[in-house]
Short mmCIF file of C-alpha atoms in Angstrom, two decimals:
data_model
loop_
_atom_site.label_atom_id
_atom_site.label_comp_id
_atom_site.label_asym_id
_atom_site.label_seq_id
_atom_site.Cartn_x
_atom_site.Cartn_y
_atom_site.Cartn_z
CA UNK A 24 -0.18 12.14 -16.12
CA UNK A 25 2.69 12.28 -13.62
CA UNK A 26 2.61 9.81 -10.75
CA UNK A 27 2.98 10.39 -7.05
CA UNK A 28 6.29 12.01 -6.21
CA UNK A 29 8.10 11.95 -2.91
CA UNK A 30 11.06 13.96 -1.73
CA UNK A 31 13.67 13.35 -0.65
CA UNK A 32 14.24 9.77 -1.74
CA UNK A 33 16.84 9.10 0.93
CA UNK A 34 17.52 10.66 4.32
CA UNK A 35 20.01 9.98 7.07
CA UNK A 36 19.35 11.51 10.47
CA UNK A 37 20.56 10.99 14.02
CA UNK A 38 18.51 10.18 17.07
CA UNK A 39 16.69 13.14 18.54
CA UNK A 40 16.51 15.08 15.30
CA UNK A 41 13.32 15.78 13.41
CA UNK A 42 12.52 15.18 9.77
CA UNK A 43 9.97 16.36 7.21
CA UNK A 44 8.97 14.28 4.20
CA UNK A 45 7.04 15.62 1.25
CA UNK A 46 4.50 14.06 -1.09
CA UNK A 47 2.89 15.43 -4.25
CA UNK A 48 -0.17 13.46 -5.34
CA UNK A 49 -1.32 12.66 -8.83
CA UNK A 50 -2.97 15.72 -10.38
CA UNK A 51 -6.64 15.82 -9.38
CA UNK A 52 -6.25 13.46 -6.45
CA UNK A 53 -7.44 14.96 -3.18
CA UNK A 54 -6.72 12.18 -0.72
CA UNK A 55 -3.18 11.48 0.50
CA UNK A 56 -2.25 8.60 2.78
CA UNK A 57 1.04 7.75 4.46
CA UNK A 58 2.39 4.29 5.33
CA UNK A 59 5.47 3.05 7.14
CA UNK A 60 7.20 -0.09 5.90
CA UNK A 61 9.70 -1.96 8.06
CA UNK A 62 10.99 -5.54 7.91
CA UNK A 63 9.62 -6.29 11.36
CA UNK A 64 6.20 -4.62 11.28
CA UNK A 65 5.47 -4.70 7.56
CA UNK A 66 3.27 -2.01 6.06
CA UNK A 67 1.40 0.11 8.56
CA UNK A 68 -1.02 2.96 8.01
CA UNK A 69 0.04 6.30 9.49
CA UNK A 70 -2.66 8.78 8.49
CA UNK A 71 -4.87 10.02 5.68
CA UNK A 72 -5.65 13.57 4.62
CA UNK A 73 -8.46 14.88 2.52
CA UNK A 74 -9.11 18.57 1.79
CA UNK A 75 -6.47 19.64 4.33
CA UNK A 76 -8.13 17.62 7.11
CA UNK A 77 -6.82 14.50 8.78
CA UNK A 78 -9.58 12.02 8.31
CA UNK A 79 -8.03 8.86 9.66
CA UNK A 80 -5.05 8.04 11.86
CA UNK A 81 -3.16 4.86 12.58
CA UNK A 82 -1.69 3.68 15.85
CA UNK A 83 1.48 5.75 15.98
CA UNK A 84 2.79 8.07 18.70
CA UNK A 85 2.23 11.81 18.58
CA UNK A 86 5.79 12.29 17.29
CA UNK A 87 4.36 11.45 13.90
CA UNK A 88 2.31 14.24 12.41
CA UNK A 89 1.25 15.46 9.02
CA UNK A 90 -0.56 18.10 7.13
CA UNK A 91 -2.04 18.74 3.72
CA UNK A 92 -1.99 21.96 1.75
CA UNK A 93 -4.66 23.50 -0.43
CA UNK A 94 -2.99 22.07 -3.55
CA UNK A 95 -3.30 18.56 -1.99
CA UNK A 96 0.45 18.24 -1.43
CA UNK A 97 1.20 16.67 1.92
CA UNK A 98 4.03 16.60 4.40
CA UNK A 99 4.69 14.31 7.29
CA UNK A 100 6.93 15.17 10.22
CA UNK A 101 8.63 12.93 12.71
CA UNK A 102 10.07 14.64 15.76
CA UNK A 103 12.60 13.30 18.28
CA UNK A 104 13.70 10.51 15.96
CA UNK A 105 14.33 7.06 17.38
CA UNK A 106 16.32 4.20 15.86
CA UNK A 107 13.06 2.32 15.30
CA UNK A 108 11.81 5.05 12.99
CA UNK A 109 14.20 3.81 10.30
CA UNK A 110 11.87 2.71 7.53
CA UNK A 111 10.58 3.24 4.04
CA UNK A 112 7.83 5.86 4.16
CA UNK A 113 5.31 5.52 1.38
CA UNK A 114 2.79 8.08 0.27
CA UNK A 115 -0.29 7.19 -1.74
CA UNK A 116 -2.95 9.31 -3.39
CA UNK A 117 -6.47 8.60 -4.56
CA UNK A 118 -9.33 10.38 -6.29
CA UNK A 119 -11.61 9.71 -3.34
CA UNK A 120 -14.98 10.44 -4.86
CA UNK A 121 -16.40 8.41 -1.96
CA UNK A 122 -14.75 6.80 1.05
CA UNK A 123 -13.19 4.03 -1.02
CA UNK A 124 -10.67 4.77 -3.68
CA UNK A 125 -7.78 3.03 -5.34
CA UNK A 126 -4.51 4.27 -3.90
CA UNK A 127 -1.48 4.86 -6.10
CA UNK A 128 1.89 4.88 -4.43
CA UNK A 129 4.97 7.01 -4.77
CA UNK A 130 8.52 5.61 -4.79
CA UNK A 131 8.97 6.19 -1.06
CA UNK A 132 11.47 7.95 1.16
CA UNK A 133 14.07 5.75 2.81
CA UNK A 134 14.81 7.16 6.27
CA UNK A 135 17.80 5.90 8.21
CA UNK A 136 18.19 6.97 11.84
CA UNK A 137 21.69 6.56 13.32
CA UNK B 25 -10.27 -5.99 13.96
CA UNK B 26 -9.63 -6.26 10.24
CA UNK B 27 -6.77 -8.55 9.30
CA UNK B 28 -5.17 -9.83 6.12
CA UNK B 29 -3.28 -13.12 6.06
CA UNK B 30 -0.87 -14.33 3.41
CA UNK B 31 0.27 -17.81 4.39
CA UNK B 32 2.95 -18.24 1.72
CA UNK B 33 6.07 -16.23 2.61
CA UNK B 34 7.90 -17.35 -0.55
CA UNK B 35 6.99 -19.00 -3.81
CA UNK B 36 8.86 -19.96 -6.94
CA UNK B 37 7.57 -20.55 -10.47
CA UNK B 38 9.13 -21.35 -13.82
CA UNK B 39 8.88 -18.80 -16.58
CA UNK B 40 5.68 -19.23 -18.67
CA UNK B 41 4.01 -21.31 -15.92
CA UNK B 42 1.00 -20.34 -13.81
CA UNK B 43 1.14 -19.57 -10.10
CA UNK B 44 -1.50 -18.77 -7.50
CA UNK B 45 -0.89 -16.62 -4.43
CA UNK B 46 -3.25 -17.00 -1.48
CA UNK B 47 -4.85 -14.38 0.71
CA UNK B 48 -7.53 -14.47 3.36
CA UNK B 49 -9.01 -11.59 5.28
CA UNK B 50 -11.30 -10.96 8.18
CA UNK B 51 -13.80 -8.14 8.43
CA UNK B 52 -17.33 -7.36 9.47
CA UNK B 53 -17.64 -4.67 6.81
CA UNK B 54 -19.97 -5.25 3.90
CA UNK B 55 -18.60 -2.60 1.55
CA UNK B 56 -14.87 -2.81 0.89
CA UNK B 57 -12.23 -3.19 -1.77
CA UNK B 58 -9.47 -5.75 -2.10
CA UNK B 59 -6.20 -5.21 -3.89
CA UNK B 60 -3.06 -6.95 -4.96
CA UNK B 61 0.04 -4.78 -5.12
CA UNK B 62 3.50 -5.82 -6.25
CA UNK B 63 6.73 -4.37 -4.94
CA UNK B 64 9.78 -5.20 -7.09
CA UNK B 65 13.34 -4.67 -5.85
CA UNK B 66 13.05 -0.99 -6.86
CA UNK B 67 10.59 -0.71 -3.91
CA UNK B 68 7.91 1.10 -5.91
CA UNK B 69 4.50 -0.26 -4.91
CA UNK B 70 2.53 -1.00 -8.08
CA UNK B 71 -1.18 -1.78 -8.28
CA UNK B 72 -1.80 -5.16 -9.90
CA UNK B 73 -5.54 -5.65 -9.62
CA UNK B 74 -8.60 -4.46 -7.69
CA UNK B 75 -11.83 -6.17 -6.64
CA UNK B 76 -14.93 -4.47 -5.28
CA UNK B 77 -16.67 -6.64 -2.67
CA UNK B 78 -20.13 -5.99 -4.11
CA UNK B 79 -19.13 -7.40 -7.50
CA UNK B 80 -19.50 -11.15 -7.88
CA UNK B 81 -17.48 -11.28 -11.08
CA UNK B 82 -13.77 -11.92 -10.56
CA UNK B 83 -11.49 -9.12 -11.74
CA UNK B 84 -8.95 -9.73 -14.50
CA UNK B 85 -6.10 -7.62 -15.83
CA UNK B 86 -4.29 -9.23 -18.73
CA UNK B 87 -2.26 -12.15 -17.23
CA UNK B 88 -3.51 -11.43 -13.71
CA UNK B 89 -6.82 -12.64 -12.33
CA UNK B 90 -8.35 -13.17 -8.92
CA UNK B 91 -10.54 -15.80 -7.33
CA UNK B 92 -12.76 -13.85 -4.94
CA UNK B 93 -14.78 -15.96 -2.51
CA UNK B 94 -16.65 -13.46 -0.34
CA UNK B 95 -18.28 -15.97 2.00
CA UNK B 96 -14.95 -17.66 2.64
CA UNK B 97 -13.17 -14.27 2.80
CA UNK B 98 -10.61 -15.48 0.34
CA UNK B 99 -8.92 -13.46 -2.38
CA UNK B 100 -6.24 -15.33 -4.36
CA UNK B 101 -4.18 -13.99 -7.27
CA UNK B 102 -3.42 -16.09 -10.33
CA UNK B 103 -0.55 -15.11 -12.59
CA UNK B 104 -0.59 -16.81 -15.97
CA UNK B 105 2.38 -17.10 -18.33
CA UNK B 106 4.77 -15.89 -15.62
CA UNK B 107 7.52 -13.56 -16.76
CA UNK B 108 10.87 -12.70 -15.24
CA UNK B 109 9.57 -9.19 -14.60
CA UNK B 110 6.91 -10.61 -12.30
CA UNK B 111 9.60 -11.32 -9.71
CA UNK B 112 8.57 -9.18 -6.74
CA UNK B 113 6.98 -9.11 -3.33
CA UNK B 114 3.21 -9.34 -3.67
CA UNK B 115 0.95 -7.79 -1.05
CA UNK B 116 -2.71 -8.48 -0.59
CA UNK B 117 -4.55 -5.48 0.88
CA UNK B 118 -8.00 -4.75 2.25
CA UNK B 119 -9.51 -1.29 2.17
CA UNK B 120 -12.22 0.21 4.32
CA UNK B 121 -12.62 3.90 5.26
CA UNK B 122 -9.90 4.74 2.73
CA UNK B 123 -7.29 2.92 4.81
CA UNK B 124 -5.30 -0.02 3.45
CA UNK B 125 -4.50 -2.99 5.64
CA UNK B 126 -1.76 -5.13 4.17
CA UNK B 127 -0.80 -8.74 4.53
CA UNK B 128 2.80 -9.71 5.23
CA UNK B 129 3.52 -10.37 1.58
CA UNK B 130 4.59 -13.28 -0.62
CA UNK B 131 7.98 -13.13 -2.27
CA UNK B 132 7.57 -14.55 -5.77
CA UNK B 133 10.61 -15.61 -7.75
CA UNK B 134 10.19 -16.40 -11.45
CA UNK B 135 12.91 -18.76 -12.60
CA UNK B 136 14.21 -18.78 -16.20
#
């Protein structure tokens, strides 16, 4: 079974621009979560989607948003990019038969903001 | 607030030796999962092992095992017969409400 895929793998943007990252979960997985990884802040939870609904949200500004489609694929969007948004963005999917489920990660998207 | 603490920023072990990585957590939840993930230089986050809090038996996966002490809120990872491919950053993570909270990681170097 194919793993979690993320596109693109690398992105370079300038301050003020916006960016959209995509995540395709493992087939059959209905929950998709997003995390930001930086050297200074470590791994931080952004949000989680299940059945096209945002079920949980981390402590990030409104510039960070996401959505999930009927096929469980998810996108996250960052508007008005800042230098501090440079990070590895990781997507994870889980079966989510209950509220706890093992999350499997994709390879990440490395975003650089200049 | 739920927190995860990994007090060992870096560790080194000789190939074929055994090493233990420490992790403590704080929560008032009664139903939760604990995980160890590894992140090699390729940056792909890989699941190593999982422990359900309601299970008293420690989880094992081949060379990897955990020592789960629920009362002490401790969750250490033991790697037996260390291999060069085990070189990676290891993250301890706590899950509640389908959200993972990660520790700061332990960089493990396996020396030949």
